[in-house]
Amino acid sequence: MYKIMSVNAGSSSMKFKLYEMPEEKVLTAGICERIGHDDGIFSITDNEGKKIKKILPIKDHAVAVKLIMDALISNHIIDSLEEIKGVGHRIVQGGPYFSDSALFNKDTEQKIESLIPLAPLHNGPHLIGYRAFKKALPEVGQVAVFDTAFHQTMAPEDYLFPIAPEYYEKYKCRRYGAHGTSHKYLSEIAIKKYLKNKKDTRIITCHIGSGASLAAIKDGKVVLTSMGLTPLGGIMMGTRTGDMDPSVFNYLVSSTGKSAEEIFQEFNKQSGLLGVSQVSNDTRDIENAAHEGNKQAQLAIKMWSLKFSQFLSAYACRLGRVDLIVWSAGIGENASYYRQCVVDECSEYMGLKLDHQKNIETIRGKEGIISSKDSTIPMVVIPTDEEIMIARDTVRLLKL
Ligand code: AMP
């Protein structure tokens, strides 16, 4: 028995989960937030599952790692740091270099660093997290688990944009997708548990949280995914536009007097469900507002459902046949009203039907089939678990 730490480091936060492996038992989980501030927030669950929360200065990521290590010992979650045999990190952008997770070494570090321009908000902070753990646990092996790796099976005709080849050759400009670790987890369960490992499986996985993406997966390999060069592409999201006519960008920059950066930030942080509804990026608030008669909220839900259903039907067409549609992440796992809205938009052509009762009941971490018996394609909710995939890959690459 040994312990593995699964880490997701952001610019001002560090999320962690400690597993006992190979049992895959969660020993504790927590987060350091507001790193760099005097009123940082540190929370961790103790052995009884009770949440301990402290407000204290967290100067940098190294201080955050020390806080986590000290709390593991002082709360008797582990007796010694030597019990931790590996640390796995979520890395958002692996570019064209990584089709699998990789051991952290100089080469891995340099490649992740070189991809910072493609994921400026993520890859830099991931490396800071890695270096902080390296300092705290110098003897422990670390593994990089890439959000893009699972999508590397896409063919050039799917990952290239219709622009001159030099943009890919010189600047690596292409579709990379995101949420790959989640799509992989969902597809593994879908194929094993719901399709009984049959041959020639064709599924669509929908990771629908505040960021959202779909993947068309044939025989366990991604054919197509909806996010693009960055997570801004694809379906309409909580605050992101998803795909649009690219000239919208130029037109708004030239006609509003706002800078390119301002408009770009708006497309990422002020658009999507939030931008259209002008209510919130949270589906619960928008649903309430829509039911109270708020026209913008109603429009936001309608637009969101239409965009989603258009991707779903296009992916079904692309796969030629679909054996299963998987719903997951914050909205996919919880928002039965939104699931119904999407299905309503494509039921006439695709023959999708939900079981009303099952759809309403399958929320808050529950897994199960939500389609009715006469639906042309079965639909299932599977709660995602990216952290366990990170822990599993850490064990596999460190050969523990
Ligand atoms: P994620 O990014 O996967 O954590 O998803 C977060 C989003 O899921 C939130 O912004 C909400 O829009 C949505 N969500 C979470 N819980 C619920 C719920 N119980 N009902 C409806 N939507 C939910």
CSV table of C-alpha atoms and ligand atoms in Angstrom, one decimal:
chain,number,residue,atom,x,y,z
A,1,MET,CA,0.0,0.0,0.0
A,2,TYR,CA,1.3,3.4,-0.9
A,3,LYS,CA,0.0,6.9,-1.4
A,4,ILE,CA,-0.4,8.9,-4.6
A,5,MET,CA,-1.2,12.6,-4.8
A,6,SER,CA,-3.3,14.0,-7.6
A,7,VAL,CA,-2.7,17.7,-8.2
A,8,ASN,CA,-4.4,20.4,-10.2
A,9,ALA,CA,-2.3,23.6,-9.9
A,10,GLY,CA,-3.8,26.9,-11.2
A,11,SER,CA,-2.4,30.4,-11.0
A,12,SER,CA,-3.8,31.2,-7.6
A,13,SER,CA,-5.1,27.8,-6.5
A,14,MET,CA,-3.9,24.2,-5.9
A,15,LYS,CA,-6.4,21.4,-5.7
A,16,PHE,CA,-5.3,18.0,-4.4
A,17,LYS,CA,-6.5,14.5,-3.6
A,18,LEU,CA,-4.5,11.8,-1.8
A,19,TYR,CA,-5.2,8.2,-2.7
A,20,GLU,CA,-4.2,4.9,-1.2
A,21,MET,CA,-3.2,2.8,-4.1
A,22,PRO,CA,-3.8,0.3,-5.6
A,23,GLU,CA,-7.1,0.3,-3.7
A,24,GLU,CA,-8.0,3.7,-5.2
A,25,LYS,CA,-9.3,4.8,-1.8
A,26,VAL,CA,-9.5,8.6,-1.3
A,27,LEU,CA,-7.8,9.5,2.0
A,28,THR,CA,-8.3,13.2,1.8
A,29,ALA,CA,-8.9,16.1,-0.6
A,30,GLY,CA,-8.6,19.8,-0.4
A,31,ILE,CA,-7.6,23.1,-2.0
A,32,CYS,CA,-5.4,26.1,-1.4
A,33,GLU,CA,-7.1,29.2,-2.8
A,34,ARG,CA,-6.0,32.8,-3.2
A,35,ILE,CA,-2.3,31.8,-3.3
A,36,GLY,CA,-0.3,35.1,-3.3
A,37,HIS,CA,-2.7,36.8,-0.9
A,38,ASP,CA,-2.6,37.5,2.9
A,39,ASP,CA,-6.1,36.0,3.2
A,40,GLY,CA,-5.4,32.7,1.4
A,41,ILE,CA,-7.9,29.9,2.0
A,42,PHE,CA,-6.8,26.4,2.9
A,43,SER,CA,-9.2,23.5,3.2
A,44,ILE,CA,-8.8,19.8,3.7
A,45,THR,CA,-11.0,16.9,4.9
A,46,ASP,CA,-9.8,15.0,7.9
A,47,ASN,CA,-10.0,11.3,8.6
A,48,GLU,CA,-13.7,11.5,9.5
A,49,GLY,CA,-14.5,13.4,6.3
A,50,LYS,CA,-15.0,16.7,8.2
A,51,LYS,CA,-13.8,19.8,6.3
A,52,ILE,CA,-11.2,21.9,8.0
A,53,LYS,CA,-10.9,25.5,6.7
A,54,LYS,CA,-8.2,28.1,7.6
A,55,ILE,CA,-7.7,31.7,6.4
A,56,LEU,CA,-4.0,32.5,6.4
A,57,PRO,CA,-1.3,34.1,4.2
A,58,ILE,CA,-0.3,31.7,1.4
A,59,LYS,CA,2.7,33.6,-0.2
A,60,ASP,CA,3.3,31.2,-3.1
A,61,HIS,CA,2.9,27.7,-4.4
A,62,ALA,CA,5.8,26.4,-2.3
A,63,VAL,CA,4.0,27.6,0.9
A,64,ALA,CA,0.8,25.9,-0.4
A,65,VAL,CA,2.6,22.6,-0.8
A,66,LYS,CA,4.2,22.9,2.7
A,67,LEU,CA,0.7,23.6,4.2
A,68,ILE,CA,-0.7,20.5,2.5
A,69,MET,CA,2.2,18.3,3.7
A,70,ASP,CA,2.0,19.6,7.3
A,71,ALA,CA,-1.8,19.1,7.4
A,72,LEU,CA,-1.4,15.5,6.1
A,73,ILE,CA,0.8,14.8,9.1
A,74,SER,CA,-0.9,16.9,11.8
A,75,ASN,CA,-4.3,15.4,10.9
A,76,HIS,CA,-2.9,11.9,11.0
A,77,ILE,CA,-3.8,11.2,7.4
A,78,ILE,CA,-0.3,9.8,6.9
A,79,ASP,CA,2.5,9.2,9.5
A,80,SER,CA,5.4,10.2,7.2
A,81,LEU,CA,5.9,11.9,3.9
A,82,GLU,CA,7.8,8.8,2.7
A,83,GLU,CA,4.4,7.1,2.3
A,84,ILE,CA,3.8,9.3,-0.8
A,85,LYS,CA,5.3,7.4,-3.7
A,86,GLY,CA,4.2,9.6,-6.6
A,87,VAL,CA,2.6,12.9,-7.6
A,88,GLY,CA,0.5,13.3,-10.7
A,89,HIS,CA,-0.3,16.7,-12.2
A,90,ARG,CA,-3.1,17.8,-14.5
A,91,ILE,CA,-1.5,19.6,-17.4
A,92,VAL,CA,-3.9,21.4,-19.7
A,93,GLN,CA,-1.8,21.7,-22.9
A,94,GLY,CA,0.5,18.9,-24.2
A,95,GLY,CA,0.5,20.2,-27.7
A,96,PRO,CA,1.6,17.8,-30.5
A,97,TYR,CA,4.2,16.2,-28.2
A,98,PHE,CA,2.2,14.0,-25.8
A,99,SER,CA,-0.2,11.3,-26.8
A,100,ASP,CA,0.0,9.8,-23.3
A,101,SER,CA,1.0,10.9,-19.8
A,102,ALA,CA,4.7,11.4,-19.3
A,103,LEU,CA,7.3,11.2,-16.5
A,104,PHE,CA,8.4,14.6,-15.4
A,105,ASN,CA,12.0,15.2,-16.4
A,106,LYS,CA,13.9,18.1,-18.0
A,107,ASP,CA,12.5,17.3,-21.5
A,108,THR,CA,8.9,17.1,-20.3
A,109,GLU,CA,9.3,20.4,-18.4
A,110,GLN,CA,10.8,22.2,-21.4
A,111,LYS,CA,8.0,21.0,-23.7
A,112,ILE,CA,5.3,22.1,-21.2
A,113,GLU,CA,7.1,25.4,-20.9
A,114,SER,CA,7.3,25.9,-24.7
A,115,LEU,CA,3.5,25.4,-24.9
A,116,ILE,CA,2.7,28.3,-22.5
A,117,PRO,CA,1.7,30.6,-25.4
A,118,LEU,CA,-1.0,28.0,-26.2
A,119,ALA,CA,-2.3,27.8,-22.6
A,120,PRO,CA,-1.1,31.0,-20.8
A,121,LEU,CA,-3.5,30.7,-17.9
A,122,HIS,CA,-2.6,27.0,-17.2
A,123,ASN,CA,0.7,25.6,-18.3
A,124,GLY,CA,2.8,28.2,-16.4
A,125,PRO,CA,1.0,27.6,-13.1
A,126,HIS,CA,1.1,23.8,-13.6
A,127,LEU,CA,4.9,24.0,-13.8
A,128,ILE,CA,5.1,26.2,-10.7
A,129,GLY,CA,3.0,23.5,-8.9
A,130,TYR,CA,5.4,20.7,-10.2
A,131,ARG,CA,8.5,22.7,-9.0
A,132,ALA,CA,7.0,23.3,-5.6
A,133,PHE,CA,6.4,19.6,-5.1
A,134,LYS,CA,9.8,18.8,-6.4
A,135,LYS,CA,11.3,21.0,-3.7
A,136,ALA,CA,9.1,19.5,-1.0
A,137,LEU,CA,9.5,15.8,-2.1
A,138,PRO,CA,12.7,15.7,-4.1
A,139,GLU,CA,12.9,11.9,-4.2
A,140,VAL,CA,9.4,11.3,-5.3
A,141,GLY,CA,8.6,10.7,-9.0
A,142,GLN,CA,6.2,13.0,-10.7
A,143,VAL,CA,4.0,12.5,-13.7
A,144,ALA,CA,2.3,14.9,-16.2
A,145,VAL,CA,-1.2,14.0,-17.3
A,146,PHE,CA,-2.3,16.0,-20.3
A,147,ASP,CA,-5.9,17.2,-21.0
A,148,THR,CA,-5.0,17.0,-24.7
A,149,ALA,CA,-3.3,13.5,-24.9
A,150,PHE,CA,-6.5,11.4,-25.4
A,151,HIS,CA,-7.4,13.6,-28.4
A,152,GLN,CA,-4.1,12.9,-30.2
A,153,THR,CA,-5.7,10.1,-32.2
A,154,MET,CA,-7.6,12.7,-34.4
A,155,ALA,CA,-6.6,12.6,-38.0
A,156,PRO,CA,-5.1,15.7,-39.8
A,157,GLU,CA,-8.4,16.3,-41.6
A,158,ASP,CA,-10.0,16.7,-38.2
A,159,TYR,CA,-7.3,18.5,-36.2
A,160,LEU,CA,-6.2,21.0,-38.9
A,161,PHE,CA,-8.0,24.3,-39.5
A,162,PRO,CA,-8.6,25.3,-43.1
A,163,ILE,CA,-5.7,27.7,-43.3
A,164,ALA,CA,-2.2,27.5,-44.9
A,165,PRO,CA,0.0,24.6,-43.7
A,166,GLU,CA,2.7,26.9,-42.5
A,167,TYR,CA,0.5,27.9,-39.6
A,168,TYR,CA,0.6,24.4,-38.3
A,169,GLU,CA,4.2,23.7,-39.3
A,170,LYS,CA,5.7,26.9,-37.8
A,171,TYR,CA,3.2,27.7,-35.0
A,172,LYS,CA,1.6,24.4,-34.2
A,173,CYS,CA,-1.8,26.0,-34.8
A,174,ARG,CA,-4.4,23.2,-34.8
A,175,ARG,CA,-7.2,21.7,-32.8
A,176,TYR,CA,-6.0,20.1,-29.6
A,177,GLY,CA,-9.2,19.7,-27.7
A,178,ALA,CA,-9.5,19.6,-23.9
A,179,HIS,CA,-11.0,17.6,-21.0
A,180,GLY,CA,-9.3,14.5,-22.6
A,181,THR,CA,-8.7,12.9,-19.2
A,182,SER,CA,-12.4,13.1,-18.5
A,183,HIS,CA,-13.5,11.8,-22.0
A,184,LYS,CA,-11.1,8.9,-21.6
A,185,TYR,CA,-12.5,8.0,-18.1
A,186,LEU,CA,-16.1,8.2,-19.4
A,187,SER,CA,-15.3,6.2,-22.5
A,188,GLU,CA,-13.6,3.4,-20.6
A,189,ILE,CA,-16.6,3.0,-18.3
A,190,ALA,CA,-19.0,3.3,-21.1
A,191,ILE,CA,-17.3,0.7,-23.2
A,192,LYS,CA,-16.7,-1.8,-20.4
A,193,LYS,CA,-19.8,-1.4,-18.3
A,194,TYR,CA,-22.5,-0.4,-20.8
A,195,LEU,CA,-21.3,-1.9,-24.0
A,196,LYS,CA,-19.7,-5.0,-22.5
A,197,ASN,CA,-16.5,-4.5,-24.4
A,198,LYS,CA,-18.2,-5.3,-27.7
A,199,LYS,CA,-16.3,-4.7,-31.0
A,200,ASP,CA,-16.7,-1.6,-33.1
A,201,THR,CA,-18.0,0.7,-30.4
A,202,ARG,CA,-19.2,4.2,-31.3
A,203,ILE,CA,-20.0,6.7,-28.6
A,204,ILE,CA,-20.3,10.4,-27.9
A,205,THR,CA,-19.1,11.7,-24.5
A,206,CYS,CA,-20.4,15.0,-23.3
A,207,HIS,CA,-18.3,16.7,-20.6
A,208,ILE,CA,-20.7,19.6,-19.9
A,209,GLY,CA,-19.5,21.8,-17.0
A,210,SER,CA,-18.8,25.5,-17.0
A,211,GLY,CA,-16.3,24.6,-19.7
A,212,ALA,CA,-17.9,22.0,-22.1
A,213,SER,CA,-16.8,19.7,-24.8
A,214,LEU,CA,-18.1,16.7,-26.8
A,215,ALA,CA,-16.0,13.9,-28.2
A,216,ALA,CA,-16.9,11.3,-30.9
A,217,ILE,CA,-15.1,8.1,-29.9
A,218,LYS,CA,-14.7,5.1,-32.2
A,219,ASP,CA,-13.3,1.9,-30.7
A,220,GLY,CA,-12.0,3.8,-27.7
A,221,LYS,CA,-10.2,6.4,-29.9
A,222,VAL,CA,-11.2,10.0,-30.4
A,223,VAL,CA,-12.3,10.8,-33.9
A,224,LEU,CA,-13.3,14.4,-33.2
A,225,THR,CA,-13.7,16.8,-30.3
A,226,SER,CA,-15.3,20.1,-30.1
A,227,MET,CA,-12.8,22.4,-28.3
A,228,GLY,CA,-10.2,23.8,-30.7
A,229,LEU,CA,-6.8,25.4,-30.4
A,230,THR,CA,-7.9,26.4,-26.9
A,231,PRO,CA,-10.9,25.7,-24.7
A,232,LEU,CA,-12.7,28.7,-26.3
A,233,GLY,CA,-13.9,26.6,-29.3
A,234,GLY,CA,-16.9,24.3,-29.7
A,235,ILE,CA,-20.3,24.6,-28.1
A,236,MET,CA,-21.6,27.6,-26.2
A,237,MET,CA,-20.4,27.5,-22.5
A,238,GLY,CA,-20.9,29.1,-19.2
A,239,THR,CA,-18.8,32.2,-20.1
A,240,ARG,CA,-17.2,31.2,-23.4
A,241,THR,CA,-18.6,31.8,-26.8
A,242,GLY,CA,-17.7,28.5,-28.5
A,243,ASP,CA,-17.4,28.5,-32.3
A,244,MET,CA,-18.3,31.7,-34.1
A,245,ASP,CA,-17.6,33.3,-37.4
A,246,PRO,CA,-14.0,34.4,-36.8
A,247,SER,CA,-14.7,37.9,-38.4
A,248,VAL,CA,-16.9,38.7,-35.3
A,249,PHE,CA,-13.6,39.3,-33.5
A,250,ASN,CA,-12.1,41.7,-36.1
A,251,TYR,CA,-15.4,43.5,-36.5
A,252,LEU,CA,-15.8,44.1,-32.8
A,253,VAL,CA,-12.2,45.3,-32.3
A,254,SER,CA,-12.5,47.7,-35.2
A,255,SER,CA,-16.0,49.0,-34.3
A,256,THR,CA,-16.0,49.3,-30.5
A,257,GLY,CA,-12.6,50.8,-29.8
A,258,LYS,CA,-11.8,48.0,-27.4
A,259,SER,CA,-8.5,46.3,-27.7
A,260,ALA,CA,-8.0,42.8,-29.2
A,261,GLU,CA,-7.1,41.6,-25.7
A,262,GLU,CA,-10.3,43.1,-24.2
A,263,ILE,CA,-12.5,41.4,-26.7
A,264,PHE,CA,-10.7,38.2,-26.4
A,265,GLN,CA,-11.1,38.2,-22.6
A,266,GLU,CA,-14.8,39.0,-23.1
A,267,PHE,CA,-15.2,36.0,-25.4
A,268,ASN,CA,-13.6,33.8,-22.7
A,269,LYS,CA,-15.1,35.3,-19.5
A,270,GLN,CA,-18.2,37.4,-20.3
A,271,SER,CA,-19.9,35.5,-23.1
A,272,GLY,CA,-21.8,32.2,-23.5
A,273,LEU,CA,-24.7,31.6,-21.1
A,274,LEU,CA,-23.6,34.6,-18.9
A,275,GLY,CA,-23.2,36.9,-21.9
A,276,VAL,CA,-26.5,36.1,-23.5
A,277,SER,CA,-28.6,35.8,-20.2
A,278,GLN,CA,-26.9,38.7,-18.4
A,279,VAL,CA,-28.0,36.8,-15.3
A,280,SER,CA,-25.2,34.4,-14.4
A,281,ASN,CA,-22.9,31.7,-15.8
A,282,ASP,CA,-24.6,29.2,-13.4
A,283,THR,CA,-27.3,27.1,-15.1
A,284,ARG,CA,-29.4,27.0,-11.9
A,285,ASP,CA,-29.7,30.9,-11.8
A,286,ILE,CA,-30.5,31.0,-15.5
A,287,GLU,CA,-33.1,28.3,-15.2
A,288,ASN,CA,-34.8,30.1,-12.3
A,289,ALA,CA,-34.7,33.4,-14.2
A,290,ALA,CA,-36.1,31.8,-17.3
A,291,HIS,CA,-39.0,30.2,-15.4
A,292,GLU,CA,-39.7,33.7,-13.9
A,293,GLY,CA,-40.1,35.0,-17.5
A,294,ASN,CA,-36.7,36.6,-18.1
A,295,LYS,CA,-36.5,36.7,-21.9
A,296,GLN,CA,-32.7,36.9,-22.1
A,297,ALA,CA,-32.4,33.8,-19.8
A,298,GLN,CA,-34.9,32.0,-22.0
A,299,LEU,CA,-32.9,33.0,-25.1
A,300,ALA,CA,-29.6,31.8,-23.5
A,301,ILE,CA,-31.1,28.3,-22.8
A,302,LYS,CA,-32.5,28.1,-26.3
A,303,MET,CA,-29.3,29.1,-28.0
A,304,TRP,CA,-27.3,26.8,-25.7
A,305,SER,CA,-29.5,23.8,-26.4
A,306,LEU,CA,-29.5,24.4,-30.2
A,307,LYS,CA,-25.7,24.7,-30.4
A,308,PHE,CA,-25.3,21.5,-28.3
A,309,SER,CA,-27.8,19.6,-30.4
A,310,GLN,CA,-26.2,20.7,-33.6
A,311,PHE,CA,-22.9,19.2,-32.4
A,312,LEU,CA,-24.5,16.1,-31.1
A,313,SER,CA,-26.3,15.4,-34.4
A,314,ALA,CA,-23.2,16.3,-36.5
A,315,TYR,CA,-21.1,13.8,-34.4
A,316,ALA,CA,-23.7,11.1,-34.8
A,317,CYS,CA,-23.5,11.7,-38.6
A,318,ARG,CA,-19.8,11.5,-38.5
A,319,LEU,CA,-19.7,8.3,-36.5
A,320,GLY,CA,-22.3,6.7,-38.8
A,321,ARG,CA,-24.0,5.0,-35.8
A,322,VAL,CA,-24.0,5.8,-32.1
A,323,ASP,CA,-24.2,3.0,-29.4
A,324,LEU,CA,-24.3,5.3,-26.4
A,325,ILE,CA,-24.4,9.0,-25.4
A,326,VAL,CA,-22.7,9.8,-22.1
A,327,TRP,CA,-23.5,12.9,-20.0
A,328,SER,CA,-21.1,14.2,-17.4
A,329,ALA,CA,-19.6,17.1,-15.4
A,330,GLY,CA,-21.5,19.8,-13.5
A,331,ILE,CA,-24.3,20.4,-16.0
A,332,GLY,CA,-24.3,16.9,-17.6
A,333,GLU,CA,-24.5,15.2,-14.2
A,334,ASN,CA,-27.0,17.6,-12.5
A,335,ALA,CA,-29.0,19.7,-14.8
A,336,SER,CA,-31.9,17.5,-15.9
A,337,TYR,CA,-33.8,20.4,-17.4
A,338,TYR,CA,-30.9,21.3,-19.7
A,339,ARG,CA,-30.5,17.6,-20.7
A,340,GLN,CA,-34.2,17.6,-21.6
A,341,CYS,CA,-33.8,20.9,-23.6
A,342,VAL,CA,-31.0,19.4,-25.7
A,343,VAL,CA,-32.8,16.1,-26.3
A,344,ASP,CA,-35.9,18.1,-27.4
A,345,GLU,CA,-34.0,19.9,-30.1
A,346,CYS,CA,-32.7,16.8,-31.8
A,347,SER,CA,-35.3,14.1,-30.9
A,348,GLU,CA,-37.4,14.5,-34.1
A,349,TYR,CA,-34.5,13.6,-36.4
A,350,MET,CA,-32.4,11.5,-34.1
A,351,GLY,CA,-35.1,9.7,-32.2
A,352,LEU,CA,-33.6,10.5,-28.8
A,353,LYS,CA,-36.0,10.1,-25.8
A,354,LEU,CA,-35.4,10.6,-22.1
A,355,ASP,CA,-37.1,8.6,-19.4
A,356,HIS,CA,-38.6,11.6,-17.5
A,357,GLN,CA,-38.4,10.1,-14.0
A,358,LYS,CA,-34.9,8.7,-14.5
A,359,ASN,CA,-33.7,12.0,-16.0
A,360,ILE,CA,-35.0,13.9,-12.9
A,361,GLU,CA,-33.6,11.4,-10.4
A,362,THR,CA,-30.1,10.9,-11.9
A,363,ILE,CA,-28.4,13.9,-10.4
A,364,ARG,CA,-25.8,14.7,-7.7
A,365,GLY,CA,-23.2,11.9,-8.3
A,366,LYS,CA,-25.7,9.2,-9.4
A,367,GLU,CA,-24.8,7.1,-12.4
A,368,GLY,CA,-27.3,5.4,-14.7
A,369,ILE,CA,-29.3,5.2,-17.9
A,370,ILE,CA,-31.6,8.1,-18.4
A,371,SER,CA,-33.0,7.3,-21.8
A,372,SER,CA,-36.4,5.6,-22.3
A,373,LYS,CA,-36.6,2.1,-23.8
A,374,ASP,CA,-37.7,3.4,-27.2
A,375,SER,CA,-34.9,5.9,-27.6
A,376,THR,CA,-32.9,5.2,-30.7
A,377,ILE,CA,-29.7,5.7,-28.8
A,378,PRO,CA,-29.3,4.9,-25.1
A,379,MET,CA,-28.1,7.8,-22.9
A,380,VAL,CA,-26.3,7.4,-19.6
A,381,VAL,CA,-25.1,9.8,-16.9
A,382,ILE,CA,-21.6,8.9,-15.6
A,383,PRO,CA,-20.0,11.2,-12.9
A,384,THR,CA,-16.5,12.0,-14.2
A,385,ASP,CA,-13.3,11.5,-12.1
A,386,GLU,CA,-10.2,13.1,-13.6
A,387,GLU,CA,-8.3,12.8,-10.3
A,388,ILE,CA,-8.4,9.0,-10.3
A,389,MET,CA,-7.2,8.9,-13.9
A,390,ILE,CA,-4.2,11.1,-12.8
A,391,ALA,CA,-3.5,8.8,-9.9
A,392,ARG,CA,-3.7,5.6,-12.1
A,393,ASP,CA,-1.4,7.1,-14.7
A,394,THR,CA,1.1,8.1,-12.0
A,395,VAL,CA,1.2,4.5,-10.8
A,396,ARG,CA,1.5,3.2,-14.3
A,397,LEU,CA,4.4,5.5,-15.4
A,398,LEU,CA,6.3,5.2,-12.1
A,399,LYS,CA,5.9,1.4,-12.4
A,400,LEU,CA,4.7,1.2,-8.8
B,1,AMP,P1,-18.1,22.1,-13.5
B,1,AMP,O1,-17.3,23.1,-14.3
B,1,AMP,O2,-18.1,20.7,-14.1
B,1,AMP,O3,-17.8,22.1,-12.1
B,1,AMP,O4,-19.6,22.5,-13.6
B,1,AMP,C1,-20.1,23.7,-12.9
B,1,AMP,C2,-21.4,24.1,-13.5
B,1,AMP,O5,-22.4,23.0,-13.4
B,1,AMP,C3,-22.1,25.2,-12.7
B,1,AMP,O6,-21.7,26.5,-13.2
B,1,AMP,C4,-23.6,25.0,-13.0
B,1,AMP,O7,-23.9,25.7,-14.2
B,1,AMP,C5,-23.7,23.5,-13.2
B,1,AMP,N1,-24.3,22.8,-12.1
B,1,AMP,C6,-23.7,22.3,-11.0
B,1,AMP,N2,-24.6,21.8,-10.1
B,1,AMP,C7,-25.8,22.0,-10.7
B,1,AMP,C8,-27.1,21.6,-10.3
B,1,AMP,N3,-27.4,20.9,-9.2
B,1,AMP,N4,-28.1,21.9,-11.2
B,1,AMP,C9,-27.9,22.6,-12.3
B,1,AMP,N5,-26.6,22.9,-12.7
B,1,AMP,C10,-25.6,22.6,-11.9
